């Protein structure tokens, strides 16, 4: 992957996130589940005064722990946080591209 991507491990899968959508890495803190929310929404959290949906692309979704890292993503005017396991060196092969617009569209439905 080129330096235009940040590679993260999500449930054993390497995902290449376009850096144009990556804003910051933060600890999950307290994630409140959202009743009847469909995947990929795992819940919501507060980060710097903003309520953000927490997205988990692992199936089935797991309970997000306070120490889990989140990658804050931005697409247009919308932000969300992707839970992941670890950052990977950006030169690792085999990373799947993460389609951020599609992920945000699935979170809205």
Tab-separated table of N, CA and C in Angstrom:
chain	number	residue	atom	x	y	z
A	1	UNK	N	0.833	-1.175	0.000
A	1	UNK	CA	0.000	0.000	0.000
A	1	UNK	C	0.883	1.245	0.000
A	2	UNK	N	0.418	2.248	-0.622
A	2	UNK	CA	1.156	3.505	-0.645
A	2	UNK	C	0.911	4.259	0.654
A	3	UNK	N	1.605	5.353	0.806
A	3	UNK	CA	1.427	6.170	2.008
A	3	UNK	C	0.097	6.904	1.997
A	4	UNK	N	-0.693	6.680	1.020
A	4	UNK	CA	-2.020	7.294	0.977
A	4	UNK	C	-3.029	6.492	1.794
A	5	UNK	N	-2.540	5.406	2.441
A	5	UNK	CA	-3.413	4.557	3.246
A	5	UNK	C	-2.807	4.302	4.621
A	6	UNK	N	-3.683	4.123	5.586
A	6	UNK	CA	-3.327	3.702	6.929
A	6	UNK	C	-3.852	2.287	7.057
A	7	UNK	N	-2.989	1.342	7.420
A	7	UNK	CA	-3.402	-0.059	7.485
A	7	UNK	C	-3.693	-0.426	8.938
A	8	UNK	N	-4.892	-0.970	9.166
A	8	UNK	CA	-5.302	-1.389	10.502
A	8	UNK	C	-5.730	-2.854	10.473
A	9	UNK	N	-5.558	-3.511	11.611
A	9	UNK	CA	-6.007	-4.892	11.784
A	9	UNK	C	-7.377	-4.836	12.442
A	10	UNK	N	-8.362	-5.388	11.759
A	10	UNK	CA	-9.730	-5.436	12.283
A	10	UNK	C	-10.162	-6.890	12.269
A	11	UNK	N	-10.187	-7.511	13.424
A	11	UNK	CA	-10.618	-8.906	13.511
A	11	UNK	C	-9.777	-9.850	12.686
A	12	UNK	N	-8.483	-9.592	12.599
A	12	UNK	CA	-7.593	-10.444	11.820
A	12	UNK	C	-7.516	-10.084	10.343
A	13	UNK	N	-8.303	-9.125	9.912
A	13	UNK	CA	-8.254	-8.635	8.524
A	13	UNK	C	-7.465	-7.345	8.494
A	14	UNK	N	-6.620	-7.199	7.495
A	14	UNK	CA	-5.909	-5.936	7.303
A	14	UNK	C	-6.732	-5.068	6.366
A	15	UNK	N	-7.065	-3.872	6.835
A	15	UNK	CA	-7.835	-2.940	6.022
A	15	UNK	C	-6.998	-1.695	5.755
A	16	UNK	N	-7.000	-1.259	4.515
A	16	UNK	CA	-6.294	-0.047	4.104
A	16	UNK	C	-7.295	1.097	4.073
A	17	UNK	N	-7.118	2.040	4.991
A	17	UNK	CA	-8.020	3.177	5.117
A	17	UNK	C	-7.385	4.377	4.428
A	18	UNK	N	-8.056	5.013	3.480
A	18	UNK	CA	-7.483	6.196	2.840
A	18	UNK	C	-7.197	7.277	3.891
A	19	UNK	N	-5.979	7.812	3.900
A	19	UNK	CA	-5.619	8.809	4.911
A	19	UNK	C	-6.478	10.057	4.793
A	20	UNK	N	-7.065	10.312	3.639
A	20	UNK	CA	-7.927	11.480	3.486
A	20	UNK	C	-9.166	11.404	4.381
A	21	UNK	N	-9.511	10.188	4.852
A	21	UNK	CA	-10.669	10.017	5.721
A	21	UNK	C	-10.279	9.807	7.188
A	22	UNK	N	-9.016	9.522	7.465
A	22	UNK	CA	-8.562	9.252	8.833
A	22	UNK	C	-8.247	10.559	9.546
A	23	UNK	N	-8.807	10.741	10.744
A	23	UNK	CA	-8.597	11.981	11.492
A	23	UNK	C	-7.731	11.792	12.716
A	24	UNK	N	-7.972	10.733	13.497
A	24	UNK	CA	-7.189	10.510	14.710
A	24	UNK	C	-7.456	9.119	15.253
A	25	UNK	N	-6.575	8.693	16.161
A	25	UNK	CA	-6.756	7.452	16.900
A	25	UNK	C	-7.041	7.844	18.340
A	26	UNK	N	-8.036	7.206	18.948
A	26	UNK	CA	-8.418	7.497	20.329
A	26	UNK	C	-8.850	6.199	21.002
A	27	UNK	N	-8.856	6.208	22.337
A	27	UNK	CA	-9.386	5.066	23.088
A	27	UNK	C	-10.912	5.110	23.034
A	28	UNK	N	-11.521	3.950	23.021
A	28	UNK	CA	-12.975	3.870	22.897
A	28	UNK	C	-13.693	4.521	24.075
A	29	UNK	N	-13.150	4.377	25.272
A	29	UNK	CA	-13.883	4.883	26.427
A	29	UNK	C	-15.171	4.093	26.586
A	30	UNK	N	-16.220	4.762	26.995
A	30	UNK	CA	-17.493	4.069	27.181
A	30	UNK	C	-18.311	4.135	25.897
A	31	UNK	N	-18.669	2.963	25.413
A	31	UNK	CA	-19.504	2.856	24.215
A	31	UNK	C	-20.876	2.381	24.650
A	32	UNK	N	-21.878	3.162	24.314
A	32	UNK	CA	-23.251	2.831	24.660
A	32	UNK	C	-23.897	2.100	23.490
A	33	UNK	N	-24.372	0.873	23.712
A	33	UNK	CA	-25.054	0.164	22.635
A	33	UNK	C	-26.314	0.915	22.197
A	34	UNK	N	-26.675	0.778	20.941
A	34	UNK	CA	-27.878	1.396	20.403
A	34	UNK	C	-28.872	0.273	20.098
A	35	UNK	N	-29.984	0.231	20.855
A	35	UNK	CA	-30.955	-0.840	20.612
A	35	UNK	C	-31.434	-0.843	19.161
A	36	UNK	N	-31.521	-2.022	18.596
A	36	UNK	CA	-32.002	-2.255	17.235
A	36	UNK	C	-31.074	-1.722	16.138
A	37	UNK	N	-29.887	-1.237	16.510
A	37	UNK	CA	-28.934	-0.786	15.485
A	37	UNK	C	-28.424	-1.997	14.717
A	38	UNK	N	-28.282	-1.811	13.430
A	38	UNK	CA	-27.774	-2.882	12.577
A	38	UNK	C	-26.281	-2.703	12.358
A	39	UNK	N	-25.631	-3.810	12.015
A	39	UNK	CA	-24.211	-3.756	11.679
A	39	UNK	C	-24.037	-2.764	10.536
A	40	UNK	N	-23.018	-1.992	10.562
A	40	UNK	CA	-21.816	-2.066	11.374
A	40	UNK	C	-21.838	-1.224	12.642
A	41	UNK	N	-22.981	-0.677	13.046
A	41	UNK	CA	-23.029	0.189	14.226
A	41	UNK	C	-22.962	-0.662	15.492
A	42	UNK	N	-21.913	-0.442	16.296
A	42	UNK	CA	-21.734	-1.162	17.555
A	42	UNK	C	-22.247	-0.349	18.729
A	43	UNK	N	-22.432	0.946	18.531
A	43	UNK	CA	-22.908	1.819	19.595
A	43	UNK	C	-22.497	3.249	19.314
A	44	UNK	N	-22.514	4.067	20.362
A	44	UNK	CA	-22.080	5.466	20.247
A	44	UNK	C	-21.141	5.785	21.400
A	45	UNK	N	-20.273	6.756	21.184
A	45	UNK	CA	-19.361	7.224	22.217
A	45	UNK	C	-19.228	8.732	22.106
A	46	UNK	N	-18.691	9.329	23.153
A	46	UNK	CA	-18.446	10.768	23.133
A	46	UNK	C	-16.942	10.990	23.057
A	47	UNK	N	-16.547	11.825	22.126
A	47	UNK	CA	-15.139	12.160	21.956
A	47	UNK	C	-15.031	13.662	21.739
A	48	UNK	N	-14.379	14.332	22.649
A	48	UNK	CA	-14.190	15.779	22.587
A	48	UNK	C	-15.509	16.531	22.399
A	49	UNK	N	-16.530	16.098	23.124
A	49	UNK	CA	-17.817	16.779	23.077
A	49	UNK	C	-18.712	16.383	21.921
A	50	UNK	N	-18.252	15.499	21.052
A	50	UNK	CA	-19.066	15.042	19.925
A	50	UNK	C	-19.532	13.616	20.172
A	51	UNK	N	-20.774	13.344	19.845
A	51	UNK	CA	-21.299	11.976	19.892
A	51	UNK	C	-20.998	11.346	18.534
A	52	UNK	N	-20.274	10.230	18.577
A	52	UNK	CA	-19.893	9.540	17.340
A	52	UNK	C	-20.435	8.120	17.332
A	53	UNK	N	-20.953	7.668	16.183
A	53	UNK	CA	-21.273	6.246	16.075
A	53	UNK	C	-19.971	5.456	16.047
A	54	UNK	N	-19.979	4.319	16.706
A	54	UNK	CA	-18.835	3.412	16.708
A	54	UNK	C	-19.171	2.267	15.769
A	55	UNK	N	-18.309	2.057	14.779
A	55	UNK	CA	-18.544	1.049	13.741
A	55	UNK	C	-17.611	-0.132	13.947
A	56	UNK	N	-18.143	-1.322	13.778
A	56	UNK	CA	-17.348	-2.553	13.882
A	56	UNK	C	-17.651	-3.395	12.657
A	57	UNK	N	-16.631	-3.678	11.867
A	57	UNK	CA	-16.840	-4.446	10.633
A	57	UNK	C	-16.608	-5.940	10.836
A	58	UNK	N	-16.396	-6.370	12.076
A	58	UNK	CA	-16.245	-7.792	12.381
A	58	UNK	C	-17.634	-8.398	12.524
A	59	UNK	N	-17.834	-9.558	11.927
A	59	UNK	CA	-19.121	-10.242	12.046
A	59	UNK	C	-18.909	-11.537	12.823
A	60	UNK	N	-19.688	-11.790	13.847
A	60	UNK	CA	-20.654	-10.881	14.452
A	60	UNK	C	-19.931	-9.798	15.242
A	61	UNK	N	-20.578	-8.627	15.373
A	61	UNK	CA	-19.951	-7.541	16.131
A	61	UNK	C	-19.708	-7.970	17.579
A	62	UNK	N	-18.679	-7.416	18.169
A	62	UNK	CA	-18.353	-7.761	19.551
A	62	UNK	C	-18.602	-6.555	20.444
A	63	UNK	N	-18.577	-6.778	21.727
A	63	UNK	CA	-18.718	-5.667	22.678
A	63	UNK	C	-17.419	-4.869	22.671
A	64	UNK	N	-17.517	-3.578	22.478
A	64	UNK	CA	-16.335	-2.718	22.450
A	64	UNK	C	-15.922	-2.426	23.883
A	65	UNK	N	-14.643	-2.610	24.173
A	65	UNK	CA	-14.095	-2.387	25.501
A	65	UNK	C	-13.515	-0.977	25.600
A	66	UNK	N	-13.485	-0.377	26.801
A	66	UNK	CA	-12.988	0.994	26.956
A	66	UNK	C	-11.560	1.205	26.439
A	67	UNK	N	-10.731	0.180	26.500
A	67	UNK	CA	-9.342	0.333	26.055
A	67	UNK	C	-9.141	0.057	24.560
A	68	UNK	N	-10.180	-0.376	23.872
A	68	UNK	CA	-10.059	-0.642	22.434
A	68	UNK	C	-9.746	0.649	21.689
A	69	UNK	N	-8.852	0.567	20.704
A	69	UNK	CA	-8.571	1.767	19.914
A	69	UNK	C	-9.655	2.022	18.874
A	70	UNK	N	-9.878	3.292	18.618
A	70	UNK	CA	-10.817	3.730	17.584
A	70	UNK	C	-10.068	4.587	16.576
A	71	UNK	N	-10.408	4.430	15.325
A	71	UNK	CA	-9.909	5.294	14.271
A	71	UNK	C	-11.061	6.201	13.865
A	72	UNK	N	-10.918	7.494	14.142
A	72	UNK	CA	-11.964	8.437	13.793
A	72	UNK	C	-11.878	8.707	12.294
A	73	UNK	N	-12.996	8.474	11.615
A	73	UNK	CA	-13.093	8.661	10.169
A	73	UNK	C	-14.011	9.839	9.880
A	74	UNK	N	-13.741	10.505	8.778
A	74	UNK	CA	-14.599	11.605	8.356
A	74	UNK	C	-14.894	11.439	6.873
A	75	UNK	N	-16.162	11.594	6.544
A	75	UNK	CA	-16.592	11.534	5.150
A	75	UNK	C	-17.546	12.696	4.951
A	76	UNK	N	-17.097	13.708	4.242
A	76	UNK	CA	-17.885	14.926	4.104
A	76	UNK	C	-17.986	15.598	5.457
A	77	UNK	N	-19.201	15.864	5.887
A	77	UNK	CA	-19.442	16.527	7.178
A	77	UNK	C	-19.670	15.527	8.311
A	78	UNK	N	-19.615	14.236	8.015
A	78	UNK	CA	-19.975	13.204	8.981
A	78	UNK	C	-18.725	12.522	9.524
A	79	UNK	N	-18.747	12.244	10.832
A	79	UNK	CA	-17.662	11.509	11.470
A	79	UNK	C	-18.217	10.255	12.126
A	80	UNK	N	-17.373	9.238	12.195
A	80	UNK	CA	-17.678	7.996	12.896
A	80	UNK	C	-16.352	7.413	13.355
A	81	UNK	N	-16.414	6.437	14.243
A	81	UNK	CA	-15.204	5.816	14.772
A	81	UNK	C	-15.217	4.327	14.466
A	82	UNK	N	-14.140	3.844	13.887
A	82	UNK	CA	-13.991	2.429	13.545
A	82	UNK	C	-13.158	1.756	14.625
A	83	UNK	N	-13.707	0.708	15.248
A	83	UNK	CA	-12.941	-0.033	16.245
A	83	UNK	C	-11.993	-0.971	15.507
A	84	UNK	N	-10.747	-1.036	15.996
A	84	UNK	CA	-9.743	-1.896	15.369
A	84	UNK	C	-8.849	-2.485	16.446
A	85	UNK	N	-8.008	-3.443	16.070
A	85	UNK	CA	-7.131	-4.110	17.035
A	85	UNK	C	-5.772	-3.433	17.142
A	86	UNK	N	-5.166	-3.121	15.986
A	86	UNK	CA	-3.832	-2.512	15.999
A	86	UNK	C	-3.539	-1.865	14.664
A	87	UNK	N	-2.602	-0.920	14.702
A	87	UNK	CA	-2.083	-0.327	13.471
A	87	UNK	C	-1.055	-1.284	12.886
A	88	UNK	N	-1.006	-1.392	11.588
A	88	UNK	CA	-0.044	-2.246	10.899
A	88	UNK	C	0.916	-1.365	10.103
A	89	UNK	N	2.119	-1.863	9.871
A	89	UNK	CA	3.008	-1.110	8.979
A	89	UNK	C	2.326	-0.924	7.627
A	90	UNK	N	2.433	0.282	7.060
A	90	UNK	CA	1.693	0.559	5.827
A	90	UNK	C	2.229	-0.177	4.612
A	91	UNK	N	3.340	-0.896	4.785
A	91	UNK	CA	3.879	-1.628	3.638
A	91	UNK	C	3.441	-3.098	3.649
A	92	UNK	N	2.582	-3.491	4.565
A	92	UNK	CA	2.134	-4.883	4.597
A	92	UNK	C	1.261	-5.180	3.392
A	93	UNK	N	1.517	-6.305	2.776
A	93	UNK	CA	0.712	-6.687	1.615
A	93	UNK	C	-0.548	-7.403	2.079
A	94	UNK	N	-1.478	-7.513	1.203
A	94	UNK	CA	-2.709	-8.237	1.490
A	94	UNK	C	-3.782	-7.416	2.170
A	95	UNK	N	-3.587	-6.119	2.321
A	95	UNK	CA	-4.608	-5.292	2.962
A	95	UNK	C	-5.737	-5.021	1.981
A	96	UNK	N	-6.967	-5.172	2.466
A	96	UNK	CA	-8.151	-4.882	1.653
A	96	UNK	C	-8.461	-3.394	1.756
A	97	UNK	N	-8.804	-2.746	0.655
A	97	UNK	CA	-9.192	-1.336	0.760
A	97	UNK	C	-10.529	-1.198	1.487
A	98	UNK	N	-10.595	-0.240	2.416
A	98	UNK	CA	-11.851	0.049	3.103
A	98	UNK	C	-12.575	1.128	2.318
A	99	UNK	N	-13.777	0.806	1.885
A	99	UNK	CA	-14.607	1.755	1.144
A	99	UNK	C	-15.373	2.593	2.170
A	100	UNK	N	-14.808	3.738	2.541
A	100	UNK	CA	-15.398	4.575	3.584
A	100	UNK	C	-16.800	5.061	3.196
A	101	UNK	N	-17.035	5.551	1.980
A	101	UNK	CA	-18.398	5.953	1.629
A	101	UNK	C	-19.411	4.816	1.795
A	102	UNK	N	-19.045	3.606	1.399
A	102	UNK	CA	-19.944	2.462	1.549
A	102	UNK	C	-20.172	2.131	3.029
A	103	UNK	N	-19.113	2.186	3.833
A	103	UNK	CA	-19.237	1.920	5.267
A	103	UNK	C	-20.202	2.915	5.915
A	104	UNK	N	-20.067	4.192	5.581
A	104	UNK	CA	-20.955	5.214	6.137
A	104	UNK	C	-22.394	5.009	5.650
A	105	UNK	N	-22.562	4.602	4.394
A	105	UNK	CA	-23.913	4.349	3.867
A	105	UNK	C	-24.553	3.173	4.605
A	106	UNK	N	-23.792	2.120	4.863
A	106	UNK	CA	-24.337	0.960	5.597
A	106	UNK	C	-24.690	1.333	7.032
A	107	UNK	N	-23.947	2.256	7.629
A	107	UNK	CA	-24.219	2.686	9.004
A	107	UNK	C	-25.495	3.515	9.091
A	108	UNK	N	-25.853	4.176	8.010
A	108	UNK	CA	-27.055	5.034	8.011
A	108	UNK	C	-28.332	4.237	7.852
A	109	UNK	N	-28.263	3.047	7.278
A	109	UNK	CA	-29.492	2.297	7.015
A	109	UNK	C	-29.935	1.478	8.187
